[in-house]
Short mmCIF file of N, CA and C in Angstrom, two decimals:
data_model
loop_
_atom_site.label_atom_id
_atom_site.label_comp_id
_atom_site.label_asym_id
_atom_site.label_seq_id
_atom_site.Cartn_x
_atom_site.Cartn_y
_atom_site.Cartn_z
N UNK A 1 0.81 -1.17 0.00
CA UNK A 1 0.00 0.00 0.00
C UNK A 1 0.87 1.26 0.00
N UNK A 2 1.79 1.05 0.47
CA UNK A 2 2.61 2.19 0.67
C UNK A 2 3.53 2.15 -1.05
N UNK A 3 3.62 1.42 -1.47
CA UNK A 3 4.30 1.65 -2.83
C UNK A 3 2.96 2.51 -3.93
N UNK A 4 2.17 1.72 -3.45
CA UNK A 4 0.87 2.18 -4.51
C UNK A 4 0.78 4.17 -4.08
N UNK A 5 1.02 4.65 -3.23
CA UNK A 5 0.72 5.69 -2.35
C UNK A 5 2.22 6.44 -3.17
N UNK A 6 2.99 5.87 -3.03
CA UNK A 6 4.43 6.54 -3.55
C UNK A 6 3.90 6.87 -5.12
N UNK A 7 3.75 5.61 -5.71
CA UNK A 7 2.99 5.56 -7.55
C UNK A 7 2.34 6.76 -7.52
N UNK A 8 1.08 6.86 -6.96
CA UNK A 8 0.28 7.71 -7.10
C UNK A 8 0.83 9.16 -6.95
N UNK A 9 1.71 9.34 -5.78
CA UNK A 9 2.46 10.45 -5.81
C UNK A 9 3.10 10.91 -7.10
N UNK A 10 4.08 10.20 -7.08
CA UNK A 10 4.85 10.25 -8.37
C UNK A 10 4.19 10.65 -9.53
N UNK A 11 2.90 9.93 -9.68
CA UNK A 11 2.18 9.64 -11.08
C UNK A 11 1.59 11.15 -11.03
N UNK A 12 0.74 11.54 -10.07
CA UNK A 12 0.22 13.22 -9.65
C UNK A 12 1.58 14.37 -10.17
N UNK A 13 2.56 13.83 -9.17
CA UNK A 13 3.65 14.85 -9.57
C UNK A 13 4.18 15.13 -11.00
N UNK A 14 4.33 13.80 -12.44
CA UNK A 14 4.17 13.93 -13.68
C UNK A 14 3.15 14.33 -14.02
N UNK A 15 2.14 13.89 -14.22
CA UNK A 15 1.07 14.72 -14.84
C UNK A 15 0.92 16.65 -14.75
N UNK A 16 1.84 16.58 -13.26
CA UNK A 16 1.21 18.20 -12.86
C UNK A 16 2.63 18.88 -13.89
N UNK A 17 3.62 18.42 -13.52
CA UNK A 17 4.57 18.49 -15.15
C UNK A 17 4.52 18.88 -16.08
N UNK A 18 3.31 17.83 -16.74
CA UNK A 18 3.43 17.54 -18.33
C UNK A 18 2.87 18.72 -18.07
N UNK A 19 1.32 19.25 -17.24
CA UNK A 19 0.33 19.73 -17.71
C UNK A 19 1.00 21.98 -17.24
N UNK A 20 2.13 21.60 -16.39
CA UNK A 20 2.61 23.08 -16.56
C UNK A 20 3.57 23.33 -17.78
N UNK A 21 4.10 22.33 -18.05
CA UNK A 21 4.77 22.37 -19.02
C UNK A 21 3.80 22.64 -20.55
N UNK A 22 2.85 21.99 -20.42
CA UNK A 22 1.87 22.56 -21.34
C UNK A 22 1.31 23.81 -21.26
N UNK A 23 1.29 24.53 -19.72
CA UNK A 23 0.29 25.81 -19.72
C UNK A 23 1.68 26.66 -20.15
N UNK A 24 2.58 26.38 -19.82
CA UNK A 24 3.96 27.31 -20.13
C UNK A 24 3.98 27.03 -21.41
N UNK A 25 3.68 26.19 -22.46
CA UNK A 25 3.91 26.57 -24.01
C UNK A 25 2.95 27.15 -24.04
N UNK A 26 1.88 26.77 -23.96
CA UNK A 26 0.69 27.83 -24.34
C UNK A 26 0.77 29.18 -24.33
N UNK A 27 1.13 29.65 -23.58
CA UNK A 27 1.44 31.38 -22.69
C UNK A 27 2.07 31.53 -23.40
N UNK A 28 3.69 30.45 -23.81
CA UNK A 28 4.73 31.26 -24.55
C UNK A 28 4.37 31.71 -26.38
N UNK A 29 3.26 30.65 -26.71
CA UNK A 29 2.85 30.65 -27.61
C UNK A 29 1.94 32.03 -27.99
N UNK A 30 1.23 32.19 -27.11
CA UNK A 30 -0.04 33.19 -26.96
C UNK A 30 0.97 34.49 -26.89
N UNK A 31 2.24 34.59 -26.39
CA UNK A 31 3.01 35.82 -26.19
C UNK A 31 3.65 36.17 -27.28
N UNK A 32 4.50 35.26 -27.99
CA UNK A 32 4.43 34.93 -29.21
C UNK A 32 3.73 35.88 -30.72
N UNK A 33 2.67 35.10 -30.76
CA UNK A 33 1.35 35.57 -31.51
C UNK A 33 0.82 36.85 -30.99
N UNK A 34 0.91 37.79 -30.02
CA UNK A 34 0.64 39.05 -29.41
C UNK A 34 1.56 40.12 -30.08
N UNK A 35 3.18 39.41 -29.35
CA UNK A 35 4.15 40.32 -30.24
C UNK A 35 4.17 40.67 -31.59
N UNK A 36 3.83 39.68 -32.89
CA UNK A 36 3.99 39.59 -33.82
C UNK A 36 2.62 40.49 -34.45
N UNK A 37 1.26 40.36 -33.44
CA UNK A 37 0.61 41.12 -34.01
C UNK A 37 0.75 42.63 -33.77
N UNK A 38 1.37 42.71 -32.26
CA UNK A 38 1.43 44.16 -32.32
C UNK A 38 2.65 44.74 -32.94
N UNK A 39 3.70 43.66 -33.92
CA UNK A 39 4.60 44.50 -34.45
C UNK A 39 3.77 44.73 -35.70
N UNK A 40 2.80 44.09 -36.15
CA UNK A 40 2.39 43.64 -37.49
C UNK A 40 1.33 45.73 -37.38
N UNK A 41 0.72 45.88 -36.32
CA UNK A 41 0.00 46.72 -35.75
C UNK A 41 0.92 47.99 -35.90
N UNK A 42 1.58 47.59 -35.32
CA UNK A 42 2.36 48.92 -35.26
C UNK A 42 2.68 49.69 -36.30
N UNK A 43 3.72 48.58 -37.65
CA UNK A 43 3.52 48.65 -38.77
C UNK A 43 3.00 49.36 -39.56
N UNK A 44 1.70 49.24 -39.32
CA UNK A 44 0.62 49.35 -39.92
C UNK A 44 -0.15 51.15 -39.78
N UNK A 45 0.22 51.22 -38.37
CA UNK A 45 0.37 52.69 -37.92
C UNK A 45 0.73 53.48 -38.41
N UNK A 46 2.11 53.46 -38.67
CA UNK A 46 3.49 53.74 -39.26
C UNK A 46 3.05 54.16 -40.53
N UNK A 47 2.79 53.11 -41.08
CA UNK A 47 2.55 53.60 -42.52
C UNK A 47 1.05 54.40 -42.88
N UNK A 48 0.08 53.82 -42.06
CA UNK A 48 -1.34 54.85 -42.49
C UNK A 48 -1.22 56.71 -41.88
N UNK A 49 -0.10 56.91 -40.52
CA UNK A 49 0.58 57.86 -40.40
C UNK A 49 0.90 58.51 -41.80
N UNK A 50 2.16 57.45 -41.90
CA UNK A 50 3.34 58.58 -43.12
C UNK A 50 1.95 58.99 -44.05
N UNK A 51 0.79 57.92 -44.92
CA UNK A 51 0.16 58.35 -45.79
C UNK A 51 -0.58 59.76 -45.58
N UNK A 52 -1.09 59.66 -44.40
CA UNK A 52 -1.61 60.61 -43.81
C UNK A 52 -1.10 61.77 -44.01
N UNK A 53 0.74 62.16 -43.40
CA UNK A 53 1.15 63.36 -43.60
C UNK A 53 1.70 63.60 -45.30
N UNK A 54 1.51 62.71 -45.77
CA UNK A 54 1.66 62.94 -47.45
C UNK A 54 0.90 63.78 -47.85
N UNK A 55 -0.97 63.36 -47.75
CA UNK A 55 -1.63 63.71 -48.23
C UNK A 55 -1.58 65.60 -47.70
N UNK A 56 -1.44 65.71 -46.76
CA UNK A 56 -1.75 67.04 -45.89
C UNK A 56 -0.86 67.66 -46.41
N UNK A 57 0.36 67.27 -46.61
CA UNK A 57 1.56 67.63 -47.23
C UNK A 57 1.40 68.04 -48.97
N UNK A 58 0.68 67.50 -49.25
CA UNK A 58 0.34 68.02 -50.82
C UNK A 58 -0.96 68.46 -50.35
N UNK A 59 -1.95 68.54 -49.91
CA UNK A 59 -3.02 69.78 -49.97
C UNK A 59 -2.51 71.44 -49.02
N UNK A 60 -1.22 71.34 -48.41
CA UNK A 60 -1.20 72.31 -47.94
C UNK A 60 -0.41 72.93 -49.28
N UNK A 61 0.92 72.34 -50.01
CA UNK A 61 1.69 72.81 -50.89
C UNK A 61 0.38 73.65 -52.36
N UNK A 62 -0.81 72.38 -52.76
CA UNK A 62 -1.42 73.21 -53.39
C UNK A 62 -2.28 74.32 -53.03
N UNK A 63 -2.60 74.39 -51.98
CA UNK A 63 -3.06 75.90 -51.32
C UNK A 63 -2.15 76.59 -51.20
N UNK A 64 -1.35 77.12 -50.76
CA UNK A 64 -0.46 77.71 -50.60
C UNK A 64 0.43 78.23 -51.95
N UNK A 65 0.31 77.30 -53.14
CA UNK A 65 0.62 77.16 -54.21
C UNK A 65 -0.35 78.65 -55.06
N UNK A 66 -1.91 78.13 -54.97
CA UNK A 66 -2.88 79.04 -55.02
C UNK A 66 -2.99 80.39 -54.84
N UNK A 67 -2.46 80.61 -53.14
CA UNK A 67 -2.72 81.74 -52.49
C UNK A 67 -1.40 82.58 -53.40
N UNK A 68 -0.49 81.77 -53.60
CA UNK A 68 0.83 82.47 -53.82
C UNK A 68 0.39 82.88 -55.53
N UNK A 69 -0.13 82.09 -56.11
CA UNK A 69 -0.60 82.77 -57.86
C UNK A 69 -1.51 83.55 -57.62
N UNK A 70 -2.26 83.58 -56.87
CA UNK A 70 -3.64 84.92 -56.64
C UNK A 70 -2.37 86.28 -56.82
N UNK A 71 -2.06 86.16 -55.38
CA UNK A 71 -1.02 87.01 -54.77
C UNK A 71 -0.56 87.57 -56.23
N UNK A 72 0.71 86.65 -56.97
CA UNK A 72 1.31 87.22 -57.94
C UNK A 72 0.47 88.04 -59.07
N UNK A 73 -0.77 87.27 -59.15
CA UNK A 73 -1.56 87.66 -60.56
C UNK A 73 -2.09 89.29 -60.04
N UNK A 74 -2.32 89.52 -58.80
CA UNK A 74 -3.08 90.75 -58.15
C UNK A 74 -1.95 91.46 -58.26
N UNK A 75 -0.64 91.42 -57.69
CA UNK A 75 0.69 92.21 -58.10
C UNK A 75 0.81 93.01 -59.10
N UNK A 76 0.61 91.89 -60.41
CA UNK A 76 0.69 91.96 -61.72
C UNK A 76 -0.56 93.42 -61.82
N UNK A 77 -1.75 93.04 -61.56
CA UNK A 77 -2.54 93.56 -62.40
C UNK A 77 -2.37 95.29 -61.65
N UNK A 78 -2.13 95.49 -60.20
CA UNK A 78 -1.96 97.03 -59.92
C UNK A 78 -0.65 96.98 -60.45
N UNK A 79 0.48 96.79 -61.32
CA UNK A 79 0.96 97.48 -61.21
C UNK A 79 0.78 97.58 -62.83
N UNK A 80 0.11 96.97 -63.35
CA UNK A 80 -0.58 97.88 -64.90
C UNK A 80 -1.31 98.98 -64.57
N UNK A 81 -2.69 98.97 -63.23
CA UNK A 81 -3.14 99.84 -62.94
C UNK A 81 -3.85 99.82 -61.77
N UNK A 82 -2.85 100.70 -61.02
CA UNK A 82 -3.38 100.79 -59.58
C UNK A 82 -4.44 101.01 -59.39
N UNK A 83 -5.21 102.10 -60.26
CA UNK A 83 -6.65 102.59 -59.68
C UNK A 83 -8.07 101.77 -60.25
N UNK A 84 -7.59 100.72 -61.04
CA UNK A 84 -8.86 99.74 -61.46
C UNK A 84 -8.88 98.41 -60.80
N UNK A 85 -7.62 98.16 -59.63
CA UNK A 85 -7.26 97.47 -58.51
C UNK A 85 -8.55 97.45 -57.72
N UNK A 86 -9.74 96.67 -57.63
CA UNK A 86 -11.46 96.66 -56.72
C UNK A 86 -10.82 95.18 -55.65
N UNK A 87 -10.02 95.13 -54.60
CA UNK A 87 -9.75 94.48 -53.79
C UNK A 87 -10.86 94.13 -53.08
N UNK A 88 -11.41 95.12 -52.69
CA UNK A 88 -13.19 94.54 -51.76
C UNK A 88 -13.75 93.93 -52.53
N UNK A 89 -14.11 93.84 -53.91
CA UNK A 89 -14.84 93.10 -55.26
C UNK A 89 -14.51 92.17 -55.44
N UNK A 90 -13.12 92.35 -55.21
CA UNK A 90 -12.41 90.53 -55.45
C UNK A 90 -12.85 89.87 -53.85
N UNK A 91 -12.95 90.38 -52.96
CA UNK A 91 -13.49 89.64 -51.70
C UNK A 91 -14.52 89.53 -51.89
N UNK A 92 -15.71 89.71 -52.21
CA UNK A 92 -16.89 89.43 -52.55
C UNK A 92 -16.60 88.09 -53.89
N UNK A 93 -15.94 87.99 -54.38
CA UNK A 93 -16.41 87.06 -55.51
C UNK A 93 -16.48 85.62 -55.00
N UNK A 94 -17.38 84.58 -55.37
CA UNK A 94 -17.51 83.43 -54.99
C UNK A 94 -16.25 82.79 -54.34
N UNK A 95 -14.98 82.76 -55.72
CA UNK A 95 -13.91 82.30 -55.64
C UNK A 95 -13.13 82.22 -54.31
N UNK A 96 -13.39 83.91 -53.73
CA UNK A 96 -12.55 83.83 -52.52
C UNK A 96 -13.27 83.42 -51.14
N UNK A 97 -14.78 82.89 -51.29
CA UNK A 97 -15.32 82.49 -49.92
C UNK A 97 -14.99 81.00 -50.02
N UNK A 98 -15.03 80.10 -51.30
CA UNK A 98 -14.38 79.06 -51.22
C UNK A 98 -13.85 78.32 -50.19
N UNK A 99 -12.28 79.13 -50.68
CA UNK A 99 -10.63 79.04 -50.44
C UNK A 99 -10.83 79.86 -48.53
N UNK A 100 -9.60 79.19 -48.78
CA UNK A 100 -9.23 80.20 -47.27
C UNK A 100 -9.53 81.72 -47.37
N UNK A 101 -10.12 81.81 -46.39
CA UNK A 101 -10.24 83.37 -45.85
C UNK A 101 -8.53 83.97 -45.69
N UNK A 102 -8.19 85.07 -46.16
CA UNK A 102 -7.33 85.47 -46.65
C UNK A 102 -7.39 87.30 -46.19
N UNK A 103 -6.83 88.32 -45.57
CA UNK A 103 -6.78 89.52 -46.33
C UNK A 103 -5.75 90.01 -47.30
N UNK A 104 -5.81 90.46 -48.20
CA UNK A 104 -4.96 91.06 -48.96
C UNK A 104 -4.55 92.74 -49.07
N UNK A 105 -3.52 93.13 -49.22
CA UNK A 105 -3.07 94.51 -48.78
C UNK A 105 -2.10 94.51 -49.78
N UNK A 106 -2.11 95.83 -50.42
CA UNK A 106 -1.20 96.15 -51.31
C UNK A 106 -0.18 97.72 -50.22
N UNK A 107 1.01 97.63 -50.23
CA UNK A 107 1.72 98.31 -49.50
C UNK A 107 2.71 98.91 -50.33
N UNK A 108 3.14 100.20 -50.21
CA UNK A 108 4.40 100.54 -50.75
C UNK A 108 5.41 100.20 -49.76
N UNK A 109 6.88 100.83 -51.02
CA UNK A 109 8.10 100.33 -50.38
C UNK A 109 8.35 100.49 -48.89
N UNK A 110 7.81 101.71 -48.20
CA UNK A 110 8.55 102.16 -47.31
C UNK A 110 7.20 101.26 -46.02
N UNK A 111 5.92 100.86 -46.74
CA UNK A 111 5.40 99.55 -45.47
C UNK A 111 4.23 100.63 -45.46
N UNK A 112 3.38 101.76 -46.37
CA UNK A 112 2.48 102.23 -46.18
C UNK A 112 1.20 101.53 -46.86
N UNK A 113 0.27 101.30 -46.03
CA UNK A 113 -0.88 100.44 -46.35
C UNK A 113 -1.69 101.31 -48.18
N UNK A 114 -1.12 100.79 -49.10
CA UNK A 114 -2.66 101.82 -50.46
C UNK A 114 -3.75 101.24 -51.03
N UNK A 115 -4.13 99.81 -50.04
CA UNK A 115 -5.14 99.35 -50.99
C UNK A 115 -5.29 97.60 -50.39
N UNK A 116 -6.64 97.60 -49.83
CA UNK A 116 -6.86 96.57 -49.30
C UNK A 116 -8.33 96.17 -49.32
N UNK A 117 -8.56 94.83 -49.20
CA UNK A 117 -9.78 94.02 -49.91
C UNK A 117 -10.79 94.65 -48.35
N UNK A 118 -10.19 95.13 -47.24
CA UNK A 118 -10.84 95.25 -46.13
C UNK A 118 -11.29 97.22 -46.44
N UNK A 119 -12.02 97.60 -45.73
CA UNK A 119 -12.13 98.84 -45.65
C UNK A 119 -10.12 99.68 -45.28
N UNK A 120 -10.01 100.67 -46.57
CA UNK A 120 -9.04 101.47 -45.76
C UNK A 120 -8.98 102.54 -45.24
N UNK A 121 -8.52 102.90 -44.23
CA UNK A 121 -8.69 103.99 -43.16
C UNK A 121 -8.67 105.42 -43.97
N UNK A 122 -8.99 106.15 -43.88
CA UNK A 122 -8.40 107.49 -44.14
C UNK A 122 -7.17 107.95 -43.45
N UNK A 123 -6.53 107.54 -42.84
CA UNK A 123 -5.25 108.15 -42.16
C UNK A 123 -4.21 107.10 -42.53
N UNK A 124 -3.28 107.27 -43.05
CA UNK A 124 -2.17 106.29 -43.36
C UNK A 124 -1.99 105.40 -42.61
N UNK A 125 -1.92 103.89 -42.74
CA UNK A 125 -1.17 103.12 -41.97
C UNK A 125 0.14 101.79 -42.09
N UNK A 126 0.91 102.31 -41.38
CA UNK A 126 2.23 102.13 -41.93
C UNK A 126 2.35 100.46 -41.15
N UNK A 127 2.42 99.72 -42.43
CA UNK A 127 2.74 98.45 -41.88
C UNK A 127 3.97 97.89 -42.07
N UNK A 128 5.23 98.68 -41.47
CA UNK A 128 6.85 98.39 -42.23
C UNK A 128 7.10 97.20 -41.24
N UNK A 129 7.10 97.36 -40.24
CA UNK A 129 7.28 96.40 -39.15
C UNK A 129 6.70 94.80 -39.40
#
């Protein structure tokens, strides 16, 4: 009886073995398959990120692209003729409620305000600064 009692010991003590030895692959397995998805995840981040700042990255360049040909083409046209220059008219037109809200100011050299899409003051204002 006492051998059968030892067996049984023994036999309890393998089984409890096999069966941690099994919960320990499992876990290592399951840890495994976690890592790989959250590198796979991460990845994946990474790149719907970069796409992300691509896209923003080319809609800011073509706005900005825009604002900068308005800009030049309005340049252009006061300096054929300053006084048929209607800056408030061009703020009213469809085109510019669109697009970004914008003011535009035409200034001489020395930074004096002559002509802007906003109301201009009657008293000079010097925007050199």
């Amino acid at each position: 009886m006492v051998r059968a009692r030892r067996r049984l010991r023994g036999f309890d003590l393998n089984h409890l073995l096999i069966a941690g030895t099994i919960v320990a692959l499992i876990w290592a397995g399951l840890l495994v398959h976690m890592q790989r998805d959250y590198e796979r995840e991460e990845a994946t981040a990474w790149r719907d990120s970069d796409n992300l700042v691509r896209g923003l990255e080319e809609n800011l360049v073509r706005t900005i692209g825009g604002i900068d040909q308005t800009l030049l083409f309005l340049r252009e046209l006061y300096r054929r003729d300053p006084a048929a220059l209607d800056l408030p008219g061009w703020a009213k037109n469809p085109y510019w409620t669109a697009g970004p809200v914008i003011q535009i100011s035409v200034n001489d050299r020395n930074g004096i305000l002559l002509a802007s899409n906003l109301n201009v003051p009657d008293i000079p204002v010097d925007v050199s600064e």
